Amino acid sequence: MEQQDEPEMVFEAKSRYLSLHGSYIDQLGNQTTEHVTSEMIQNRITRDQGSGHHITVVNHLDMRYLMPPPTEEEESNRKKARKHTRDALKHVRDTMINEFGQASEWERPVDLGLGSTEEGEAVTYYRVLHWPWGQRMRGFLGLGHGHFHITVGFKPRDVHLYKGPATLLCLRKGAVCTTPQIQSLVQYAPFYYGDDVFIKNLIRTCVRHGHYGSGARLSAGYLYCKNQREAHHYNHD
């Protein structure tokens, strides 16, 4: 029997969360980089119980907000508590599929580059993603903005901190940021005018690499939006 190829994107429940996986997600996550050691990759594979990558769309903390509280009987019975969680995950998944269609029809996440974050001796590397479609889905559920990413590897444990575009390695002082990278980040920057650290790092990177026009336009757009936000807050105080 001929083996079927894995779909590019599949949305389903995993343990306590809802995630997106598939061949396209693996394609992004499997990009080689000198920063991530084989040990870090193996740590991720061991944690995820498999080599496939995923994007967490709705995490376990989100599910606490979304699912109805368990009954006293469910709380006291581990088996029933697990069923309560499974049923809630299925309900949320089905709701999103009914509203947004099958995952194969969704807008693809865009890979912005490799990012990293640290906490004590722990470090995590991941692909930072731009995914407005995912933000719309979270908004539909009444959830806040998500920092979508694909974990590539970590040591000795995963770090659960901000993993947005401000953590991109290419924006760090002294790092090389290619022209295509800068052009891509500038293109998507208006989605992140509220992320002050990212925008300021990107402006500095533009100037550092001689992209003065892009840096100036980015700075003007950022300052305009910042002034608009401040005026809005002032008018509502």
Coordinates of C-alpha atoms in Angstrom, one line a residue:
M1 CA 0.0 0.0 0.0
E2 CA 1.4 3.4 -1.0
Q3 CA 2.1 5.6 2.0
Q4 CA 0.3 9.0 2.0
D5 CA 2.2 12.2 2.5
E6 CA 1.5 14.1 5.8
P7 CA -0.8 17.1 5.2
E8 CA 0.9 20.5 5.3
M9 CA -1.1 21.7 8.3
V10 CA -3.2 19.8 10.7
F11 CA -5.0 21.3 13.8
E12 CA -5.7 19.0 16.7
A13 CA -5.6 18.5 20.4
K14 CA -2.3 17.4 22.1
S15 CA -2.4 16.6 25.7
R16 CA -3.7 19.9 27.3
Y17 CA -3.4 22.2 24.3
L18 CA -4.4 22.8 20.7
S19 CA -1.6 22.8 18.1
L20 CA -0.8 23.1 14.4
H21 CA 1.5 20.5 12.9
G22 CA 2.2 18.9 9.6
S23 CA 4.8 18.8 6.8
Y24 CA 4.9 22.6 6.4
I25 CA 5.5 23.2 10.1
D26 CA 8.3 20.6 10.0
Q27 CA 9.8 22.3 7.0
L28 CA 10.1 25.5 9.1
G29 CA 11.3 23.8 12.2
N30 CA 13.9 21.6 10.6
Q31 CA 16.0 24.4 9.2
T32 CA 19.6 23.9 10.2
T33 CA 21.5 26.4 12.3
E34 CA 24.8 26.4 14.0
H35 CA 23.3 27.8 17.2
V36 CA 21.2 24.7 18.0
T37 CA 23.1 21.6 19.1
S38 CA 22.0 18.0 18.7
E39 CA 21.6 17.8 22.4
M40 CA 19.1 20.7 22.4
I41 CA 17.2 19.1 19.5
Q42 CA 17.0 15.8 21.3
N43 CA 15.7 17.5 24.5
R44 CA 12.8 18.8 22.4
I45 CA 12.2 15.5 20.7
T46 CA 12.1 13.7 24.1
R47 CA 9.7 16.2 25.6
D48 CA 7.4 16.1 22.5
Q49 CA 7.6 12.3 22.3
G50 CA 8.5 12.5 18.6
S51 CA 10.5 14.4 16.1
G52 CA 7.6 16.4 14.6
H53 CA 7.3 20.1 15.3
H54 CA 4.2 22.0 16.3
I55 CA 2.8 25.5 16.9
T56 CA 0.9 25.9 20.1
V57 CA -2.3 27.9 19.2
V58 CA -4.2 27.5 22.4
N59 CA -2.2 26.6 25.5
H60 CA -3.3 24.9 28.7
L61 CA -3.6 28.3 30.5
D62 CA -5.9 29.5 27.7
M63 CA -8.0 26.3 28.2
R64 CA -8.5 27.1 31.8
Y65 CA -10.2 30.3 30.7
L66 CA -12.2 28.7 27.9
M67 CA -13.5 25.4 29.4
P68 CA -16.2 25.2 32.0
P69 CA -15.1 24.4 35.5
P70 CA -15.1 20.7 36.4
T71 CA -17.7 19.3 38.7
E72 CA -16.6 18.2 42.2
E73 CA -16.9 14.6 41.0
E74 CA -14.6 15.3 38.0
E75 CA -12.1 17.1 40.2
S76 CA -11.9 14.1 42.6
N77 CA -11.6 11.5 39.8
R78 CA -8.5 11.7 37.7
K79 CA -10.0 9.7 34.8
K80 CA -13.1 11.9 34.7
A81 CA -10.9 15.0 35.0
R82 CA -8.9 13.9 31.9
K83 CA -12.2 13.3 30.0
H84 CA -13.4 16.8 31.0
T85 CA -10.2 18.3 29.5
R86 CA -10.4 16.1 26.3
D87 CA -14.1 17.1 25.8
A88 CA -13.2 20.8 26.3
L89 CA -10.3 20.6 23.8
K90 CA -12.5 18.9 21.2
H91 CA -15.2 21.5 21.7
V92 CA -12.8 24.4 21.2
R93 CA -11.2 22.7 18.2
D94 CA -14.5 21.9 16.5
T95 CA -15.7 25.5 17.2
M96 CA -12.6 26.9 15.4
I97 CA -12.9 24.5 12.5
N98 CA -16.5 25.4 12.0
E99 CA -15.6 29.1 12.0
F100 CA -12.3 29.1 10.1
G101 CA -12.5 25.9 8.0
Q102 CA -10.0 23.0 7.8
A103 CA -6.4 23.8 8.6
S104 CA -5.3 23.0 5.1
E105 CA -7.2 26.1 4.0
W106 CA -5.7 28.4 6.5
E107 CA -3.2 31.2 5.8
R108 CA 0.3 29.9 6.4
P109 CA 2.5 31.2 9.2
V110 CA 5.5 33.2 8.0
D111 CA 9.0 32.4 9.4
L112 CA 10.7 35.6 10.6
G113 CA 13.9 33.9 11.7
L114 CA 15.6 32.2 14.6
G115 CA 15.1 33.6 18.1
S116 CA 16.2 32.7 21.5
T117 CA 15.4 33.4 25.1
E118 CA 17.2 32.6 28.4
E119 CA 16.3 32.1 32.0
G120 CA 19.1 31.4 34.4
E121 CA 21.1 28.5 32.8
A122 CA 18.3 27.5 30.5
V123 CA 18.1 28.6 26.9
T124 CA 15.5 27.9 24.2
Y125 CA 15.8 28.4 20.4
Y126 CA 12.8 28.7 18.2
R127 CA 11.5 30.0 14.8
V128 CA 9.7 33.3 15.4
L129 CA 6.4 33.3 13.4
H130 CA 4.2 36.0 11.9
W131 CA 0.7 34.6 11.7
P132 CA -2.2 37.1 11.6
W133 CA -4.6 34.2 10.9
G134 CA -3.7 32.6 14.2
Q135 CA -4.2 36.0 16.0
R136 CA -7.7 36.3 14.5
M137 CA -8.5 32.8 15.7
R138 CA -7.3 33.6 19.2
G139 CA -9.3 36.9 19.1
F140 CA -12.4 35.0 18.1
L141 CA -12.0 32.9 21.2
G142 CA -11.6 36.0 23.4
L143 CA -7.9 35.3 23.9
G144 CA -5.0 37.8 23.9
H145 CA -2.2 38.2 21.4
G146 CA -0.1 35.1 21.0
H147 CA 3.7 34.9 20.3
F148 CA 3.6 32.1 17.8
H149 CA 6.8 30.1 17.4
I150 CA 8.2 26.7 16.6
T151 CA 10.5 25.4 19.3
V152 CA 13.7 24.0 17.7
G153 CA 15.7 23.0 20.8
F154 CA 16.5 23.8 24.4
K155 CA 18.9 23.1 27.2
P156 CA 18.4 21.9 29.9
R157 CA 14.7 22.9 29.9
D158 CA 12.3 25.0 27.8
V159 CA 12.0 28.6 28.8
H160 CA 8.5 29.9 28.9
L161 CA 9.0 33.6 28.3
Y162 CA 8.2 36.1 25.6
K163 CA 9.1 34.6 22.2
G164 CA 8.2 37.4 19.9
P165 CA 10.2 39.2 17.2
A166 CA 12.2 41.2 19.6
T167 CA 14.1 38.0 20.4
L168 CA 15.3 37.5 16.8
L169 CA 19.1 36.8 16.7
C170 CA 19.6 38.8 13.6
L171 CA 18.5 42.0 15.4
R172 CA 21.2 41.7 18.1
K173 CA 24.1 44.0 18.3
G174 CA 26.9 42.8 16.0
A175 CA 24.7 40.2 14.3
V176 CA 24.4 39.9 10.5
C177 CA 20.9 40.7 9.1
T178 CA 20.7 40.1 5.4
T179 CA 18.8 42.4 3.1
P180 CA 16.0 39.9 2.5
Q181 CA 15.6 39.5 6.3
I182 CA 15.5 43.3 6.8
Q183 CA 13.0 43.7 4.0
S184 CA 10.8 41.0 5.4
L185 CA 10.8 42.4 8.9
V186 CA 10.1 45.9 7.7
Q187 CA 7.2 44.6 5.7
Y188 CA 5.6 43.0 8.7
A189 CA 6.7 45.7 11.2
P190 CA 3.3 47.6 11.2
F191 CA 1.7 44.6 12.9
Y192 CA 4.1 45.1 15.8
Y193 CA 4.1 48.8 16.4
G194 CA 3.0 48.0 20.0
D195 CA 6.2 46.0 20.5
D196 CA 8.6 48.8 21.4
V197 CA 11.7 46.7 21.9
F198 CA 11.3 44.9 18.5
I199 CA 10.7 48.1 16.5
K200 CA 13.6 50.0 18.1
N201 CA 15.9 47.0 17.5
L202 CA 14.7 46.8 13.9
I203 CA 15.3 50.5 13.3
R204 CA 18.8 50.2 14.7
T205 CA 19.5 47.2 12.6
C206 CA 18.3 49.1 9.5
V207 CA 20.7 51.9 10.2
R208 CA 23.5 49.6 11.1
H209 CA 23.2 47.8 7.7
G210 CA 22.8 51.0 5.7
H211 CA 19.1 50.8 5.1
Y212 CA 18.5 54.4 6.1
G213 CA 15.3 54.9 4.1
S214 CA 13.6 51.9 5.6
G215 CA 14.7 52.9 9.1
A216 CA 13.4 56.4 8.6
R217 CA 10.0 55.2 7.3
L218 CA 9.7 52.6 10.0
S219 CA 10.6 55.2 12.7
A220 CA 8.0 57.7 11.3
G221 CA 5.3 55.0 11.3
Y222 CA 6.1 53.8 14.7
L223 CA 6.1 57.3 16.2
Y224 CA 2.8 58.1 14.6
C225 CA 1.1 55.0 16.0
K226 CA 2.7 55.6 19.4
N227 CA 1.3 59.2 19.5
Q228 CA -2.1 57.9 18.4
R229 CA -2.1 55.4 21.3
E230 CA -1.0 58.0 23.8
A231 CA -3.7 60.4 22.6
H232 CA -6.3 57.6 22.9
H233 CA -5.3 56.9 26.4
Y234 CA -5.2 60.6 27.3
N235 CA -8.7 61.1 25.9
H236 CA -10.1 58.2 27.9
D237 CA -8.5 59.1 31.3

